[in-house]
Amino acid sequence: MIRALLFFFFIATSAQAFTANEEGSNFTIYPVEYDITIMPYIIGDVQDGGHCYYVCHMTIKVISFANINVIEMDAIEMDIKGESIEVKVPMGNHSLVDKYTYNEDRGKLTINLKESLKPFKDNQYYFVKMSFKKYVSVDSPGVFLVRYFDEVHNSKYIIQTRLSPSLAKYFIPCFENPHFQSVFKLTVYLDPKGDKNNQLQYTNTSIFISEHTKEELLYDKRLVINYATSPKVRLSQVAFHHSQFGYIKTTSKYTNDTIIVWAPAFKLKNCDYILNYGEEILSFFRDYSLLNHESSKVERPFTSGPINIIAIPTKLRGYEIDSWNVLTNSEIRIIYNHKYSSIQQIERMNFELAQQLSRVWLGNPGEPTMTRWREEWFKEGLATYLAYCFMTQHNHGKGSKSSSNVESIRQLNYYGFQMKYKAMFEDWHHTNDLRPLLDFNNELAVNINSKELWKQLVTMKTASLLWMVENWIGSKRFHESLVKYINNKRGTEISLQDFMNQLDQDTVDCFKQSFSGINTSKVLMSWFTHSGYPVISVQVIRNNTPNIIELKQTRFSFTGQQSRESNYLIPISYLIEKKSNCNNCYQPQFTISRPTHTFVENLNNGWIILNTNASGYYRVNYDKYTWELIAKMLKNNPFTIGELNRAQIVNDVFALYVSGDMSQDLAMKILDYLDQEISLTVWESVLSGFEMLKIENAGCEMTKLIYSEWQRFLSKKLERYNWICKPLSRDSRETRLFRSKIVELALAIRDQTCSEQLYSHWLGMNKTRVVPDLRAASYYVAYEAFKNSFTKTDYNFNDYENEDRETAIKYFVRDDLFLDKLPKGEPRPANIVMPSNPVNVYKGYKGSAESLPVTFYLLSISILVSSVLNVITDIN
């Protein structure tokens, strides 16, 4: 009784806060509890295929916050039994229902009452009861049927829900305000296995968001399964699965969490990989929670009850981000098959589970007291950052045993660079949907993830900014502060401002010593409040000793739109070629906040490279003389410059060329060293850069002729890797990933040698089973040859192969459309070779770092040559 009073007190007080914060939301009636009884029927018809329906009896406990005469509920595509609809007070015998209407087109059930519901007072609540039948098909939103085949190729079916972001109204009649939280009770009735006449499919597995408490066999041989009352959840967090699946499970020896992987029984042998990987993630977070807290071995479980991971044999868009203990994903993202899983499919499988379990660790309804996030977009970004943090430790041999020491946490590097340039590719003003991160403050995570652009910006940009701050203040400080904050806020509310205050407090000494009083919160807020990112133009005045270096920041754009001076608060770090007699090259860290900033350094006629470790969320453009010094070093001794900085230089060169801020000759001169490059990170940067050439209306004014020049240029740089397009035996993860990316680049530039090898491989494998890591590329060339006959049915592709087939077709069609749109263009004039002298003034031209005197000199030469040609023409 006391528990009930406390619960209703919480509902009443939270309702006041809700109405104040959620303007325009319908809050006159609040669902406290859904009590649902489901009787599912899956019928496998030999001729017409499977079909399914379920009968449901439901009682909803509600409280009212106003005198209301009408109850309106969401319910789509349901056969509601009108005579079953009742609204009663507890222990009441008479229904308050006057009449009801169900508008199938609008999906609205309207219940008119004989007398008004009374506002909540003294535990006054009501029961809304009804029964309905729901037909389910493979195309049904929210709740759907999935067909698969067992080991003897008999058809089987499962019922599965995916209710986010707003699909619960397809599952049950409900009050679908996305902010409502209710508890759920479920009872499932399972019929015995049907005879051969009615074709009723036997099912023995039902999974819900709470654990089942008891099973009872009725006299008619029906099995009744009762589930415990769930925690308070949003409708989008409810999940129900019904099938004939089997399972394997493991229990973490540290946190006592249990992971159960569900799949068709004959496929369970291939589920060990994801089961073990999930257990490693749990162990990692257990140790991560104890960073520098060895004295307090508080081993907190992730959530109450087991974490169920269910392999659904159909195409799904990753895990539902609101799920925490019923995690559904496509079968190829859960079941590892060494014959068919490509290295890139394995990478996606690993990332998606790591990201989902990171979300669970950061807060879920199964905690004793749920950790709430005021800004859900920030939780999404942090979960992405932590997922890549785990993958970095996992892939470099640093498992849970060594990660409990903060000194052993390896920095993201490869994955940091990946997420940064995924974000940057979208984060510029080419669409009206581009928004600063703080603009998502009132958005639920399910709504953010429903739009691909928003999802990419929120997850990858937020994670990239956290990586920038980690590198700025130091990895040890960052992780200690993050873990301390999360541990201290368990069971309460987490907010972005609180987190930033904690970082400021934990790093106050380094702000005073190194950063001129600029703290983390100021840096982060300058990025969270603005969309896009800057490019820093670097101008070195070399006729002074020490040299004067001017930095100018402008908002980056590929098309020139929205390109203007900016005032991001940017952490700056740099490295120089010649360190003798340098001013502060051994601790070169400071911040800039104005459009221009000047400092001095002794470069000794060498180069300077900004953005050490490439973690800063900005691009860099140097004056032409500095670029040529960098190009010379890359050509003569490329590995003097670190891997991440080489990758950054390559990606920035492509971006600056595409935006029109760098000439093609200079860009190719800098990239000329690539035939010596051996780094996966750098070649991924090249691939990302080449994709920029396809950006429409970019400043480079792309033509077919120019595009073919870039294809030939990069094809020449890949000659040393021609062997890599041939089928070889499997190797380490790093080698497989490197090979996969090189082949992807070779296909992007339509390298003839690689295409011929891949086509021969396709034909040699009898046009079906291709080596997984070459599969997408082989399908690309196969589609070019066969077009409309290249279908899943024609070649009996499995799901792993079909995903690569669809990807190959999508990229081929996109590339063809791009090339069709390009104008042919005119051949470029022959290059004029001229000396490059050091720049002695520091005014930029056209938003770039190329100097005005050099540009004027080029223009003068061009006019002189043009005049001579005109005279020759007149003479002729």
Tab-separated table of C-alpha atoms in Angstrom, residues 362-727:
chain	number	residue	atom	x	y	z
A	362	LEU	CA	24.813	4.692	-19.504
A	363	GLY	CA	21.282	4.213	-18.180
A	364	ASN	CA	18.303	1.900	-18.675
A	365	PRO	CA	14.904	1.135	-17.095
A	366	GLY	CA	16.244	-2.080	-15.557
A	367	GLU	CA	18.472	-0.241	-13.069
A	368	PRO	CA	17.310	-0.180	-9.431
A	369	THR	CA	16.699	3.525	-10.006
A	370	MET	CA	16.897	4.587	-13.616
A	371	THR	CA	19.606	7.041	-14.668
A	372	ARG	CA	17.853	9.742	-16.685
A	373	TRP	CA	19.461	11.883	-19.383
A	374	ARG	CA	18.213	15.427	-19.839
A	375	GLU	CA	19.791	15.637	-23.310
A	376	GLU	CA	19.348	12.301	-25.055
A	377	TRP	CA	21.455	13.395	-28.034
A	378	PHE	CA	24.427	13.701	-25.689
A	379	LYS	CA	23.879	10.154	-24.434
A	380	GLU	CA	23.829	8.963	-28.061
A	381	GLY	CA	27.123	10.676	-28.826
A	382	LEU	CA	28.773	9.401	-25.651
A	383	ALA	CA	27.577	5.836	-26.352
A	384	THR	CA	29.175	6.060	-29.809
A	385	TYR	CA	32.434	7.340	-28.322
A	386	LEU	CA	32.496	4.536	-25.728
A	387	ALA	CA	31.726	1.911	-28.372
A	388	TYR	CA	34.763	2.986	-30.381
A	389	CYS	CA	36.798	3.156	-27.170
A	390	PHE	CA	35.976	-0.491	-26.434
A	391	MET	CA	36.662	-1.580	-30.022
A	392	THR	CA	40.063	0.101	-29.892
A	393	GLN	CA	41.024	-1.843	-26.764
A	394	HIS	CA	39.562	-5.087	-28.151
A	395	ASN	CA	41.254	-4.907	-31.547
A	396	HIS	CA	44.664	-4.059	-30.103
A	397	GLY	CA	44.756	-6.885	-27.606
A	398	LYS	CA	43.819	-4.797	-24.563
A	399	GLY	CA	40.902	-6.679	-23.109
A	400	SER	CA	39.149	-6.237	-19.802
A	401	LYS	CA	42.080	-7.528	-17.754
A	402	SER	CA	44.249	-4.540	-18.586
A	403	SER	CA	41.657	-1.835	-19.014
A	404	SER	CA	41.061	-1.269	-15.294
A	405	ASN	CA	44.193	0.857	-15.265
A	406	VAL	CA	43.536	4.259	-16.827
A	407	GLU	CA	47.102	4.366	-18.133
A	408	SER	CA	46.344	1.355	-20.317
A	409	ILE	CA	43.357	2.910	-22.115
A	410	ARG	CA	44.508	3.203	-25.704
A	411	GLN	CA	43.396	6.332	-27.584
A	412	LEU	CA	40.895	5.945	-30.398
A	413	ASN	CA	43.164	6.999	-33.301
A	414	TYR	CA	41.842	4.854	-36.202
A	415	TYR	CA	38.222	4.901	-35.038
A	416	GLY	CA	38.491	8.523	-33.932
A	417	PHE	CA	39.562	9.494	-37.417
A	418	GLN	CA	36.712	7.417	-38.900
A	419	MET	CA	33.964	9.052	-36.871
A	420	LYS	CA	35.402	12.547	-37.375
A	421	TYR	CA	35.284	12.398	-41.150
A	422	LYS	CA	31.900	10.671	-41.223
A	423	ALA	CA	30.590	13.669	-39.310
A	424	MET	CA	32.470	16.224	-41.408
A	425	PHE	CA	31.132	14.777	-44.649
A	426	GLU	CA	27.615	15.788	-43.535
A	427	ASP	CA	28.326	18.745	-41.247
A	428	TRP	CA	28.384	21.625	-43.715
A	429	HIS	CA	25.654	23.896	-45.017
A	430	HIS	CA	24.241	21.945	-47.948
A	431	THR	CA	20.838	21.257	-46.421
A	432	ASN	CA	18.216	23.081	-44.389
A	433	ASP	CA	18.195	20.156	-41.946
A	434	LEU	CA	21.663	20.981	-40.622
A	435	ARG	CA	21.316	21.918	-36.946
A	436	PRO	CA	23.645	22.696	-34.046
A	437	LEU	CA	23.750	19.937	-31.454
A	438	LEU	CA	22.043	21.984	-28.737
A	439	ASP	CA	19.080	22.313	-31.096
A	440	PHE	CA	18.346	18.631	-30.323
A	441	ASN	CA	17.882	19.281	-26.585
A	442	ASN	CA	14.155	18.526	-26.635
A	443	GLU	CA	14.356	15.662	-29.128
A	444	LEU	CA	13.989	12.078	-27.991
A	445	ALA	CA	16.764	9.801	-29.196
A	446	VAL	CA	14.268	7.661	-31.134
A	447	ASN	CA	13.268	10.704	-33.183
A	448	ILE	CA	16.879	11.710	-33.818
A	449	ASN	CA	17.782	8.262	-35.097
A	450	SER	CA	14.777	8.113	-37.420
A	451	LYS	CA	16.543	10.547	-39.773
A	452	GLU	CA	19.912	9.418	-41.155
A	453	LEU	CA	21.431	12.921	-41.357
A	454	TRP	CA	20.523	13.738	-37.755
A	455	LYS	CA	21.723	10.341	-36.563
A	456	GLN	CA	25.102	10.801	-38.257
A	457	LEU	CA	25.550	14.320	-36.903
A	458	VAL	CA	24.464	13.557	-33.354
A	459	THR	CA	26.388	10.314	-32.914
A	460	MET	CA	29.563	10.965	-34.899
A	461	LYS	CA	29.957	14.707	-34.300
A	462	THR	CA	29.366	14.482	-30.546
A	463	ALA	CA	31.789	11.564	-30.289
A	464	SER	CA	34.350	13.485	-32.374
A	465	LEU	CA	34.138	16.529	-30.119
A	466	LEU	CA	34.658	14.316	-27.064
A	467	TRP	CA	37.735	12.832	-28.772
A	468	MET	CA	39.021	16.354	-29.419
A	469	VAL	CA	38.605	17.259	-25.736
A	470	GLU	CA	40.227	13.987	-24.630
A	471	ASN	CA	43.334	14.794	-26.680
A	472	TRP	CA	43.321	18.403	-25.499
A	473	ILE	CA	43.192	17.838	-21.731
A	474	GLY	CA	44.859	14.397	-21.773
A	475	SER	CA	43.360	10.926	-21.978
A	476	LYS	CA	43.977	10.069	-18.313
A	477	ARG	CA	42.223	13.180	-17.006
A	478	PHE	CA	39.325	12.814	-19.413
A	479	HIS	CA	38.492	9.173	-18.646
A	480	GLU	CA	38.898	9.586	-14.886
A	481	SER	CA	36.572	12.568	-14.888
A	482	LEU	CA	34.014	10.855	-17.132
A	483	VAL	CA	33.877	7.678	-15.020
A	484	LYS	CA	33.719	9.663	-11.788
A	485	TYR	CA	30.778	11.675	-13.076
A	486	ILE	CA	28.808	8.678	-14.397
A	487	ASN	CA	29.345	6.708	-11.174
A	488	ASN	CA	28.290	9.622	-8.978
A	489	LYS	CA	25.128	10.310	-10.997
A	490	ARG	CA	23.813	6.741	-11.115
A	491	GLY	CA	20.081	6.686	-10.402
A	492	THR	CA	19.705	10.452	-10.795
A	493	GLU	CA	19.632	12.874	-13.708
A	494	ILE	CA	22.591	13.462	-15.995
A	495	SER	CA	22.852	16.715	-17.882
A	496	LEU	CA	25.369	18.141	-20.301
A	497	GLN	CA	26.016	21.166	-18.112
A	498	ASP	CA	26.713	19.024	-15.042
A	499	PHE	CA	29.122	16.884	-17.026
A	500	MET	CA	31.011	19.919	-18.308
A	501	ASN	CA	31.169	21.380	-14.800
A	502	GLN	CA	32.725	18.111	-13.592
A	503	LEU	CA	35.345	18.253	-16.365
A	504	ASP	CA	36.133	21.874	-15.472
A	505	GLN	CA	36.536	20.982	-11.809
A	506	ASP	CA	38.754	17.953	-12.464
A	507	THR	CA	41.061	19.793	-14.877
A	508	VAL	CA	41.217	23.254	-13.325
A	509	ASP	CA	44.993	23.050	-12.785
A	510	CYS	CA	45.792	22.386	-16.438
A	511	PHE	CA	43.600	25.293	-17.536
A	512	LYS	CA	45.678	27.637	-15.379
A	513	GLN	CA	48.991	26.182	-16.538
A	514	SER	CA	48.461	25.624	-20.254
A	515	PHE	CA	45.187	26.968	-21.585
A	516	SER	CA	45.078	30.591	-20.395
A	517	GLY	CA	41.986	30.006	-18.290
A	518	ILE	CA	39.912	28.553	-21.144
A	519	ASN	CA	38.039	25.580	-19.719
A	520	THR	CA	36.373	22.555	-21.274
A	521	SER	CA	32.807	23.812	-20.959
A	522	LYS	CA	33.624	26.976	-22.906
A	523	VAL	CA	35.249	24.963	-25.674
A	524	LEU	CA	32.431	22.434	-25.942
A	525	MET	CA	29.676	25.036	-25.840
A	526	SER	CA	31.245	26.974	-28.689
A	527	TRP	CA	30.873	23.831	-30.826
A	528	PHE	CA	27.500	22.662	-29.485
A	529	THR	CA	25.874	26.017	-30.252
A	530	HIS	CA	27.044	26.178	-33.879
A	531	SER	CA	26.532	23.849	-36.804
A	532	GLY	CA	29.339	23.129	-39.221
A	533	TYR	CA	33.072	23.396	-38.558
A	534	PRO	CA	35.960	25.711	-39.506
A	535	VAL	CA	38.945	25.562	-41.801
A	536	ILE	CA	42.047	27.251	-40.400
A	537	SER	CA	44.207	29.054	-42.953
A	538	VAL	CA	47.854	29.152	-41.886
A	539	GLN	CA	50.086	31.926	-43.220
A	540	VAL	CA	53.785	31.819	-42.300
A	541	ILE	CA	55.761	35.082	-42.585
A	542	ARG	CA	59.255	33.761	-43.117
A	543	ASN	CA	61.258	36.997	-43.443
A	544	ASN	CA	60.972	37.490	-39.666
A	545	THR	CA	62.954	35.697	-36.982
A	546	PRO	CA	61.208	34.158	-35.192
A	547	ASN	CA	58.598	33.507	-37.878
A	548	ILE	CA	55.174	35.082	-37.573
A	549	ILE	CA	52.324	32.618	-38.023
A	550	GLU	CA	48.825	33.906	-38.644
A	551	LEU	CA	45.798	31.659	-38.196
A	552	LYS	CA	42.489	32.640	-39.748
A	553	GLN	CA	39.342	30.587	-39.163
A	554	THR	CA	36.370	30.554	-41.529
A	555	ARG	CA	33.328	28.290	-41.701
A	556	PHE	CA	34.042	25.495	-44.169
A	557	SER	CA	31.802	24.843	-47.165
A	558	PHE	CA	32.270	22.769	-50.298
A	559	THR	CA	30.118	25.175	-52.313
A	560	GLY	CA	31.049	28.517	-50.805
A	561	GLN	CA	27.598	28.957	-49.243
A	562	GLN	CA	27.678	29.999	-45.581
A	563	SER	CA	31.478	30.310	-45.835
A	564	ARG	CA	32.333	33.232	-43.575
A	565	GLU	CA	34.529	34.185	-40.643
A	566	SER	CA	33.856	32.050	-37.591
A	567	ASN	CA	34.683	32.232	-33.905
A	568	TYR	CA	34.790	28.633	-32.692
A	569	LEU	CA	36.873	28.116	-29.576
A	570	ILE	CA	39.502	25.826	-31.089
A	571	PRO	CA	42.149	23.833	-29.205
A	572	ILE	CA	45.334	24.219	-31.246
A	573	SER	CA	48.314	21.892	-31.241
A	574	TYR	CA	51.096	21.650	-33.785
A	575	LEU	CA	54.312	19.936	-34.727
A	576	ILE	CA	57.235	21.332	-36.727
A	577	GLU	CA	59.909	19.861	-38.951
A	578	LYS	CA	62.998	21.372	-37.322
A	579	LYS	CA	62.855	21.553	-33.541
A	580	SER	CA	66.211	23.189	-32.847
A	581	ASN	CA	65.753	26.607	-31.263
A	582	CYS	CA	61.948	26.310	-31.288
A	583	ASN	CA	59.851	28.379	-28.889
A	584	ASN	CA	57.278	25.943	-27.513
A	585	CYS	CA	57.172	22.996	-29.893
A	586	TYR	CA	57.471	20.494	-27.029
A	587	GLN	CA	54.173	21.614	-25.473
A	588	PRO	CA	52.423	23.491	-28.274
A	589	GLN	CA	48.874	23.823	-26.945
A	590	PHE	CA	46.674	26.899	-26.888
A	591	THR	CA	43.189	27.947	-27.938
A	592	ILE	CA	41.931	30.501	-30.411
A	593	SER	CA	38.509	32.110	-30.208
A	594	ARG	CA	38.697	35.006	-32.669
A	595	PRO	CA	38.604	34.928	-36.471
A	596	THR	CA	42.356	35.646	-36.537
A	597	HIS	CA	45.199	34.758	-34.202
A	598	THR	CA	48.940	35.350	-34.490
A	599	PHE	CA	51.844	33.660	-32.698
A	600	VAL	CA	55.574	33.262	-33.269
A	601	GLU	CA	57.718	30.163	-33.753
A	602	ASN	CA	61.176	29.393	-35.144
A	603	LEU	CA	60.493	27.119	-38.106
A	604	ASN	CA	64.072	27.338	-39.458
A	605	ASN	CA	62.679	27.257	-42.995
A	606	GLY	CA	60.785	24.048	-42.265
A	607	TRP	CA	57.131	23.122	-42.280
A	608	ILE	CA	54.524	23.382	-39.512
A	609	ILE	CA	51.555	21.017	-39.225
A	610	LEU	CA	48.528	21.911	-37.093
A	611	ASN	CA	46.218	19.481	-35.317
A	612	THR	CA	48.577	16.927	-33.782
A	613	ASN	CA	47.017	13.435	-33.864
A	614	ALA	CA	44.286	14.856	-36.134
A	615	SER	CA	41.774	14.941	-33.268
A	616	GLY	CA	40.725	18.572	-33.758
A	617	TYR	CA	37.365	18.979	-35.457
A	618	TYR	CA	38.604	21.314	-38.165
A	619	ARG	CA	40.489	21.371	-41.449
A	620	VAL	CA	43.784	23.141	-42.135
A	621	ASN	CA	44.988	25.028	-45.226
A	622	TYR	CA	48.586	26.309	-45.403
A	623	ASP	CA	50.236	28.904	-47.582
A	624	LYS	CA	51.569	27.473	-50.826
A	625	TYR	CA	55.232	27.450	-49.759
A	626	THR	CA	54.420	25.494	-46.577
A	627	TRP	CA	52.288	23.060	-48.568
A	628	GLU	CA	55.209	22.445	-50.910
A	629	LEU	CA	57.548	21.803	-47.984
A	630	ILE	CA	55.051	19.246	-46.672
A	631	ALA	CA	54.729	17.699	-50.157
A	632	LYS	CA	58.516	17.401	-50.402
A	633	MET	CA	58.756	15.684	-47.020
A	634	LEU	CA	55.938	13.286	-47.923
A	635	LYS	CA	57.647	12.408	-51.179
A	636	ASN	CA	61.146	11.946	-49.735
A	637	ASN	CA	60.456	10.595	-46.256
A	638	PRO	CA	56.690	10.213	-45.681
A	639	PHE	CA	56.877	8.366	-42.379
A	640	THR	CA	58.556	11.314	-40.672
A	641	ILE	CA	54.984	12.599	-40.392
A	642	GLY	CA	52.767	10.429	-38.210
A	643	GLU	CA	50.016	8.224	-39.596
A	644	LEU	CA	47.098	10.298	-38.299
A	645	ASN	CA	48.581	13.550	-39.547
A	646	ARG	CA	49.214	12.021	-42.970
A	647	ALA	CA	45.593	10.913	-43.039
A	648	GLN	CA	44.451	14.387	-42.023
A	649	ILE	CA	46.616	16.052	-44.684
A	650	VAL	CA	45.254	13.757	-47.392
A	651	ASN	CA	41.636	14.310	-46.415
A	652	ASP	CA	42.074	18.069	-46.086
A	653	VAL	CA	43.737	18.271	-49.498
A	654	PHE	CA	40.755	16.601	-51.156
A	655	ALA	CA	38.328	18.834	-49.249
A	656	LEU	CA	40.225	22.027	-50.091
A	657	TYR	CA	40.469	21.054	-53.745
A	658	VAL	CA	36.746	20.220	-53.969
A	659	SER	CA	35.787	23.496	-52.251
A	660	GLY	CA	37.858	25.439	-54.789
A	661	ASP	CA	40.436	26.594	-52.234
A	662	MET	CA	43.355	24.622	-53.715
A	663	SER	CA	44.485	24.101	-57.288
A	664	GLN	CA	44.458	20.642	-58.817
A	665	ASP	CA	48.190	20.826	-59.527
A	666	LEU	CA	49.046	21.575	-55.908
A	667	ALA	CA	46.636	18.904	-54.622
A	668	MET	CA	48.174	16.238	-56.853
A	669	LYS	CA	51.677	17.362	-55.933
A	670	ILE	CA	50.940	16.834	-52.227
A	671	LEU	CA	49.281	13.456	-52.884
A	672	ASP	CA	52.031	12.295	-55.216
A	673	TYR	CA	53.673	10.299	-52.415
A	674	LEU	CA	50.706	7.901	-52.079
A	675	ASP	CA	52.454	5.153	-54.034
A	676	GLN	CA	54.593	4.718	-50.882
A	677	GLU	CA	51.656	4.714	-48.413
A	678	ILE	CA	51.013	1.554	-46.383
A	679	SER	CA	48.562	2.790	-43.728
A	680	LEU	CA	44.938	1.604	-43.606
A	681	THR	CA	43.939	4.878	-41.923
A	682	VAL	CA	45.473	6.951	-44.708
A	683	TRP	CA	43.934	4.885	-47.505
A	684	GLU	CA	40.531	5.177	-45.841
A	685	SER	CA	41.168	8.918	-45.853
A	686	VAL	CA	41.879	8.742	-49.605
A	687	LEU	CA	38.650	6.820	-50.167
A	688	SER	CA	36.692	9.372	-48.126
A	689	GLY	CA	38.396	12.176	-50.040
A	690	PHE	CA	37.629	10.677	-53.444
A	691	GLU	CA	33.942	10.503	-52.481
A	692	MET	CA	34.042	14.288	-52.001
A	693	LEU	CA	34.654	14.682	-55.744
A	694	LYS	CA	31.014	13.644	-56.234
A	695	ILE	CA	29.593	16.585	-54.243
A	696	GLU	CA	27.286	18.577	-56.479
A	697	ASN	CA	27.850	22.295	-57.185
A	698	ALA	CA	31.203	22.212	-55.422
A	699	GLY	CA	33.743	24.980	-55.907
A	700	CYS	CA	36.073	22.812	-58.011
A	701	GLU	CA	33.509	22.769	-60.859
A	702	MET	CA	34.008	19.095	-61.639
A	703	THR	CA	33.860	17.820	-65.228
A	704	LYS	CA	34.189	14.400	-66.834
A	705	LEU	CA	37.703	15.217	-68.003
A	706	ILE	CA	38.890	16.370	-64.584
A	707	TYR	CA	37.258	13.395	-62.889
A	708	SER	CA	39.033	10.998	-65.258
A	709	GLU	CA	42.333	12.759	-64.452
A	710	TRP	CA	41.783	11.986	-60.773
A	711	GLN	CA	40.903	8.380	-61.606
A	712	ARG	CA	44.112	7.927	-63.606
A	713	PHE	CA	46.168	9.689	-60.920
A	714	LEU	CA	44.943	7.426	-58.130
A	715	SER	CA	45.049	4.321	-60.298
A	716	LYS	CA	48.761	4.975	-60.807
A	717	LYS	CA	49.234	5.232	-57.036
A	718	LEU	CA	47.531	1.863	-56.523
A	719	GLU	CA	49.721	-0.059	-58.958
A	720	ARG	CA	51.747	-1.638	-56.156
A	721	TYR	CA	48.533	-3.149	-54.796
A	722	ASN	CA	47.274	-4.729	-58.033
A	723	TRP	CA	47.750	-8.181	-56.481
A	724	ILE	CA	45.294	-7.319	-53.732
A	725	CYS	CA	42.272	-7.715	-56.037
A	726	LYS	CA	43.064	-11.396	-56.503
A	727	PRO	CA	41.463	-13.997	-54.186
